């Protein structure tokens, strides 16, 4: 999960109709979020919904509030539901800087931790939610949770092989292959940024490629 920069222009249907998910809302969110779910950072093709950052159940006054609307996938939306109303707001916080996002391939799990100096209840809730979508809610992942995890691991293995290829042979070509995977419309940037930040050699080369959305 990373910071999201939203357009300040409120889609017209929010003020002229009673709907929160008009076509113009979808289009603006799709554009602002680069066709990705703001929670899991997967690219969306068909299974997307307009999600209420503060749930409709607990905040009916924010039902049509543009600042409260995001694009999310149908996997993440119900998992968030009304249980995670108090997570870090990605339009206000550089989540990629404040939540350490890594993968433990041996243990087959994703790990999320607040950086210690910034730990608040919202940071802890954000980690809890992200652990939930990546690692599942029960002792074993459900089929859907396992499919999500395998998809994420596949993408990250691919990124690691490009990183290793670059470290073994730091040509412009190999450098550009990594940069391409760090573009804002690419998936799982939260994890990718931490891979770069954790290595002094990589951070020197790719520092400018991990500052997206900080407006
Ligand atoms: Zn999602």
mmCIF file of C-alpha atoms and ligand atoms in Angstrom:
data_model
loop_
_atom_site.group_PDB
_atom_site.id
_atom_site.type_symbol
_atom_site.label_atom_id
_atom_site.label_comp_id
_atom_site.label_asym_id
_atom_site.label_seq_id
_atom_site.Cartn_x
_atom_site.Cartn_y
_atom_site.Cartn_z
ATOM 1 C CA UNK A 1 0.000 0.000 0.000
ATOM 2 C CA UNK A 2 1.348 3.420 -0.950
ATOM 3 C CA UNK A 3 0.313 7.040 -1.023
ATOM 4 C CA UNK A 4 -2.502 7.981 -3.392
ATOM 5 C CA UNK A 5 -2.795 11.394 -5.060
ATOM 6 C CA UNK A 6 -6.427 12.176 -5.833
ATOM 7 C CA UNK A 7 -7.734 14.750 -8.244
ATOM 8 C CA UNK A 8 -9.195 17.784 -6.408
ATOM 9 C CA UNK A 9 -12.006 17.924 -8.997
ATOM 10 C CA UNK A 10 -15.177 16.419 -7.559
ATOM 11 C CA UNK A 11 -16.999 14.276 -10.148
ATOM 12 C CA UNK A 12 -20.288 15.920 -11.050
ATOM 13 C CA UNK A 13 -22.580 12.975 -10.279
ATOM 14 C CA UNK A 14 -21.690 13.257 -6.569
ATOM 15 C CA UNK A 15 -23.424 16.628 -6.396
ATOM 16 C CA UNK A 16 -26.184 16.126 -8.969
ATOM 17 C CA UNK A 17 -27.381 12.589 -8.136
ATOM 18 C CA UNK A 18 -27.727 10.412 -5.036
ATOM 19 C CA UNK A 19 -25.215 7.879 -6.369
ATOM 20 C CA UNK A 20 -21.654 7.517 -5.066
ATOM 21 C CA UNK A 21 -20.531 5.214 -7.872
ATOM 22 C CA UNK A 22 -21.449 7.046 -11.073
ATOM 23 C CA UNK A 23 -19.463 6.442 -14.222
ATOM 24 C CA UNK A 24 -17.570 9.714 -13.739
ATOM 25 C CA UNK A 25 -16.528 8.647 -10.221
ATOM 26 C CA UNK A 26 -15.248 5.331 -11.584
ATOM 27 C CA UNK A 27 -13.350 7.070 -14.345
ATOM 28 C CA UNK A 28 -11.686 9.624 -12.062
ATOM 29 C CA UNK A 29 -10.690 6.992 -9.492
ATOM 30 C CA UNK A 30 -9.376 4.703 -12.218
ATOM 31 C CA UNK A 31 -7.222 7.546 -13.490
ATOM 32 C CA UNK A 32 -6.065 8.778 -10.042
ATOM 33 C CA UNK A 33 -5.196 5.270 -8.860
ATOM 34 C CA UNK A 34 -3.607 4.171 -12.148
ATOM 35 C CA UNK A 35 -6.073 1.290 -12.484
ATOM 36 C CA UNK A 36 -4.971 -0.258 -9.206
ATOM 37 C CA UNK A 37 -6.767 -1.213 -6.002
ATOM 38 C CA UNK A 38 -5.515 1.271 -3.417
ATOM 39 C CA UNK A 39 -5.399 -1.420 -0.736
ATOM 40 C CA UNK A 40 -3.661 -4.414 -2.332
ATOM 41 C CA UNK A 41 -2.114 -2.586 -5.328
ATOM 42 C CA UNK A 42 -3.257 -5.167 -7.850
ATOM 43 C CA UNK A 43 -4.236 -3.894 -11.255
ATOM 44 C CA UNK A 44 -7.941 -4.048 -11.794
ATOM 45 C CA UNK A 45 -9.568 -5.264 -14.941
ATOM 46 C CA UNK A 46 -13.162 -6.108 -14.117
ATOM 47 C CA UNK A 47 -13.675 -6.769 -10.414
ATOM 48 C CA UNK A 48 -13.514 -3.257 -8.997
ATOM 49 C CA UNK A 49 -15.863 -1.254 -6.769
ATOM 50 C CA UNK A 50 -16.077 2.251 -5.375
ATOM 51 C CA UNK A 51 -15.039 1.830 -1.758
ATOM 52 C CA UNK A 52 -15.796 4.044 1.221
ATOM 53 C CA UNK A 53 -12.627 4.737 3.185
ATOM 54 C CA UNK A 54 -14.769 5.431 6.259
ATOM 55 C CA UNK A 55 -17.524 2.830 5.943
ATOM 56 C CA UNK A 56 -21.052 3.800 4.983
ATOM 57 C CA UNK A 57 -22.399 1.922 8.020
ATOM 58 C CA UNK A 58 -20.507 4.078 10.479
ATOM 59 C CA UNK A 59 -20.344 7.319 8.464
ATOM 60 C CA UNK A 60 -23.499 7.834 6.401
ATOM 61 C CA UNK A 61 -22.655 11.543 6.076
ATOM 62 C CA UNK A 62 -19.546 10.629 4.031
ATOM 63 C CA UNK A 63 -21.414 8.420 1.566
ATOM 64 C CA UNK A 64 -20.980 10.868 -1.337
ATOM 65 C CA UNK A 65 -17.894 12.659 -0.057
ATOM 66 C CA UNK A 66 -15.285 12.590 -2.821
ATOM 67 C CA UNK A 67 -12.393 12.477 -0.347
ATOM 68 C CA UNK A 68 -13.882 9.320 1.158
ATOM 69 C CA UNK A 69 -14.126 7.396 -2.111
ATOM 70 C CA UNK A 70 -11.480 5.065 -3.509
ATOM 71 C CA UNK A 71 -11.253 2.271 -6.034
ATOM 72 C CA UNK A 72 -10.804 -1.180 -4.579
ATOM 73 C CA UNK A 73 -11.063 -4.774 -5.714
ATOM 74 C CA UNK A 74 -13.848 -7.124 -4.668
ATOM 75 C CA UNK A 75 -11.313 -9.123 -2.634
ATOM 76 C CA UNK A 76 -10.217 -6.198 -0.445
ATOM 77 C CA UNK A 77 -13.478 -4.268 -0.144
ATOM 78 C CA UNK A 78 -15.403 -6.840 1.959
ATOM 79 C CA UNK A 79 -12.294 -7.611 4.033
ATOM 80 C CA UNK A 80 -12.112 -3.969 5.016
ATOM 81 C CA UNK A 81 -15.867 -3.616 5.515
ATOM 82 C CA UNK A 82 -16.645 -1.535 8.585
ATOM 83 C CA UNK A 83 -14.008 -3.183 10.764
ATOM 84 C CA UNK A 84 -11.131 -1.071 9.487
ATOM 85 C CA UNK A 85 -12.438 2.498 9.486
ATOM 86 C CA UNK A 86 -9.366 3.735 11.315
ATOM 87 C CA UNK A 87 -6.453 2.964 9.044
ATOM 88 C CA UNK A 88 -3.920 5.470 7.674
ATOM 89 C CA UNK A 89 -5.414 7.691 4.994
ATOM 90 C CA UNK A 90 -3.311 7.152 1.839
ATOM 91 C CA UNK A 91 -4.032 10.656 0.571
ATOM 92 C CA UNK A 92 -2.490 12.132 3.737
ATOM 93 C CA UNK A 93 0.282 9.754 4.743
ATOM 94 C CA UNK A 94 3.258 8.313 2.861
ATOM 95 C CA UNK A 95 2.289 4.769 3.764
ATOM 96 C CA UNK A 96 5.271 3.363 1.873
ATOM 97 C CA UNK A 97 7.548 5.269 4.288
ATOM 98 C CA UNK A 98 5.643 4.674 7.524
ATOM 99 C CA UNK A 99 4.804 0.976 7.136
ATOM 100 C CA UNK A 100 7.649 -1.473 6.521
ATOM 101 C CA UNK A 101 6.376 -3.901 3.873
ATOM 102 C CA UNK A 102 8.303 -7.128 3.290
ATOM 103 C CA UNK A 103 7.767 -10.762 2.327
ATOM 104 C CA UNK A 104 9.049 -13.773 4.236
ATOM 105 C CA UNK A 105 9.271 -16.346 1.447
ATOM 106 C CA UNK A 106 10.389 -19.141 3.827
ATOM 107 C CA UNK A 107 7.415 -18.685 6.124
ATOM 108 C CA UNK A 108 5.130 -17.870 3.178
ATOM 109 C CA UNK A 109 3.820 -14.671 4.659
ATOM 110 C CA UNK A 110 3.811 -10.946 4.108
ATOM 111 C CA UNK A 111 5.033 -8.746 6.985
ATOM 112 C CA UNK A 112 3.870 -5.226 7.832
ATOM 113 C CA UNK A 113 5.283 -3.148 10.668
ATOM 114 C CA UNK A 114 5.060 0.535 11.500
ATOM 115 C CA UNK A 115 8.377 2.325 11.662
ATOM 116 C CA UNK A 116 8.783 2.566 15.404
ATOM 117 C CA UNK A 117 8.882 6.343 15.837
ATOM 118 C CA UNK A 118 5.549 6.790 14.067
ATOM 119 C CA UNK A 119 3.525 4.035 15.687
ATOM 120 C CA UNK A 120 -0.087 5.070 16.335
ATOM 121 C CA UNK A 121 -3.371 3.182 16.531
ATOM 122 C CA UNK A 122 -3.922 3.956 12.829
ATOM 123 C CA UNK A 123 -0.536 2.505 11.955
ATOM 124 C CA UNK A 124 -1.333 -0.660 13.929
ATOM 125 C CA UNK A 125 -4.777 -0.992 12.311
ATOM 126 C CA UNK A 126 -3.265 -0.538 8.852
ATOM 127 C CA UNK A 127 -0.767 -3.336 9.534
ATOM 128 C CA UNK A 128 -3.521 -5.571 10.885
ATOM 129 C CA UNK A 129 -5.625 -5.015 7.784
ATOM 130 C CA UNK A 130 -2.723 -5.573 5.372
ATOM 131 C CA UNK A 131 -1.742 -8.774 7.197
ATOM 132 C CA UNK A 132 -5.334 -9.884 6.858
ATOM 133 C CA UNK A 133 -5.519 -9.438 3.073
ATOM 134 C CA UNK A 134 -2.079 -10.926 2.392
ATOM 135 C CA UNK A 135 -1.939 -13.768 4.897
ATOM 136 C CA UNK A 136 -5.618 -14.574 5.400
ATOM 137 C CA UNK A 137 -7.733 -14.407 8.486
ATOM 138 C CA UNK A 138 -7.683 -18.004 9.707
ATOM 139 C CA UNK A 139 -4.922 -20.456 10.581
ATOM 140 C CA UNK A 140 -4.902 -21.558 6.933
ATOM 141 C CA UNK A 141 -5.654 -19.355 3.957
ATOM 142 C CA UNK A 142 -8.937 -19.890 2.132
ATOM 143 C CA UNK A 143 -8.705 -20.798 -1.554
ATOM 144 C CA UNK A 144 -9.258 -17.160 -2.520
ATOM 145 C CA UNK A 145 -6.662 -15.911 -0.009
ATOM 146 C CA UNK A 146 -4.178 -18.511 -1.274
ATOM 147 C CA UNK A 147 -4.771 -17.427 -4.866
ATOM 148 C CA UNK A 148 -4.140 -13.819 -3.869
ATOM 149 C CA UNK A 149 -0.922 -14.773 -2.055
ATOM 150 C CA UNK A 150 0.387 -16.886 -4.944
ATOM 151 C CA UNK A 151 -0.298 -14.086 -7.416
ATOM 152 C CA UNK A 152 1.590 -11.603 -5.234
ATOM 153 C CA UNK A 153 4.545 -13.970 -4.690
ATOM 154 C CA UNK A 154 4.742 -14.659 -8.437
ATOM 155 C CA UNK A 155 4.971 -10.950 -9.207
ATOM 156 C CA UNK A 156 7.528 -10.344 -6.474
ATOM 157 C CA UNK A 157 9.699 -13.291 -7.543
ATOM 158 C CA UNK A 158 9.748 -11.769 -10.990
ATOM 159 C CA UNK A 159 10.854 -8.429 -9.533
ATOM 160 C CA UNK A 160 13.578 -10.088 -7.427
ATOM 161 C CA UNK A 161 14.972 -11.829 -10.499
ATOM 162 C CA UNK A 162 15.211 -8.484 -12.327
ATOM 163 C CA UNK A 163 16.947 -6.974 -9.292
ATOM 164 C CA UNK A 164 19.430 -9.853 -9.152
ATOM 165 C CA UNK A 165 20.013 -9.655 -12.882
ATOM 166 C CA UNK A 166 20.806 -5.945 -12.478
ATOM 167 C CA UNK A 167 23.114 -6.529 -9.488
ATOM 168 C CA UNK A 168 24.980 -9.273 -11.396
ATOM 169 C CA UNK A 169 25.242 -7.194 -14.539
ATOM 170 C CA UNK A 170 24.429 -3.494 -13.973
ATOM 171 C CA UNK A 171 23.886 -2.459 -17.588
ATOM 172 C CA UNK A 172 21.511 0.319 -18.672
ATOM 173 C CA UNK A 173 19.265 -2.318 -20.155
ATOM 174 C CA UNK A 174 18.966 -4.244 -16.886
ATOM 175 C CA UNK A 175 18.565 -0.983 -14.973
ATOM 176 C CA UNK A 176 15.653 0.004 -17.200
ATOM 177 C CA UNK A 177 13.986 -3.363 -16.684
ATOM 178 C CA UNK A 178 13.870 -2.626 -12.936
ATOM 179 C CA UNK A 179 12.747 0.974 -13.472
ATOM 180 C CA UNK A 180 9.910 -0.207 -15.660
ATOM 181 C CA UNK A 181 8.585 -2.369 -12.791
ATOM 182 C CA UNK A 182 8.689 0.669 -10.490
ATOM 183 C CA UNK A 183 6.351 2.744 -12.661
ATOM 184 C CA UNK A 184 3.333 4.062 -10.801
ATOM 185 C CA UNK A 185 0.905 1.828 -12.679
ATOM 186 C CA UNK A 186 2.793 -1.321 -11.672
ATOM 187 C CA UNK A 187 1.663 -3.631 -8.881
ATOM 188 C CA UNK A 188 2.931 -4.092 -5.312
ATOM 189 C CA UNK A 189 5.064 -0.946 -5.139
ATOM 190 C CA UNK A 190 4.965 -0.908 -1.329
ATOM 191 C CA UNK A 191 7.033 -4.120 -1.253
ATOM 192 C CA UNK A 192 9.220 -3.075 -4.164
ATOM 193 C CA UNK A 193 10.107 0.271 -2.558
ATOM 194 C CA UNK A 194 11.281 -1.512 0.601
ATOM 195 C CA UNK A 195 13.471 -3.876 -1.418
ATOM 196 C CA UNK A 196 15.141 -0.833 -2.973
ATOM 197 C CA UNK A 197 15.374 1.084 0.313
ATOM 198 C CA UNK A 198 16.941 -1.855 2.137
ATOM 199 C CA UNK A 199 19.974 -1.992 -0.159
ATOM 200 C CA UNK A 200 22.447 0.887 -0.290
ATOM 201 C CA UNK A 201 23.532 0.142 -3.843
ATOM 202 C CA UNK A 202 19.946 -0.063 -5.134
ATOM 203 C CA UNK A 203 18.765 3.046 -3.339
ATOM 204 C CA UNK A 204 21.545 5.066 -4.967
ATOM 205 C CA UNK A 205 20.454 4.031 -8.438
ATOM 206 C CA UNK A 206 16.675 3.970 -8.023
ATOM 207 C CA UNK A 207 16.066 6.749 -5.464
ATOM 208 C CA UNK A 208 14.117 8.824 -7.978
ATOM 209 C CA UNK A 209 11.931 5.881 -8.947
ATOM 210 C CA UNK A 210 10.467 5.380 -5.485
ATOM 211 C CA UNK A 211 9.033 8.822 -4.809
ATOM 212 C CA UNK A 212 5.763 8.539 -6.707
ATOM 213 C CA UNK A 213 2.640 10.363 -5.591
ATOM 214 C CA UNK A 214 4.336 12.618 -3.065
ATOM 215 C CA UNK A 215 2.754 15.868 -4.150
HETATM 216 ZN ZN1 LIG B 1 -7.434 -5.071 -3.540
#
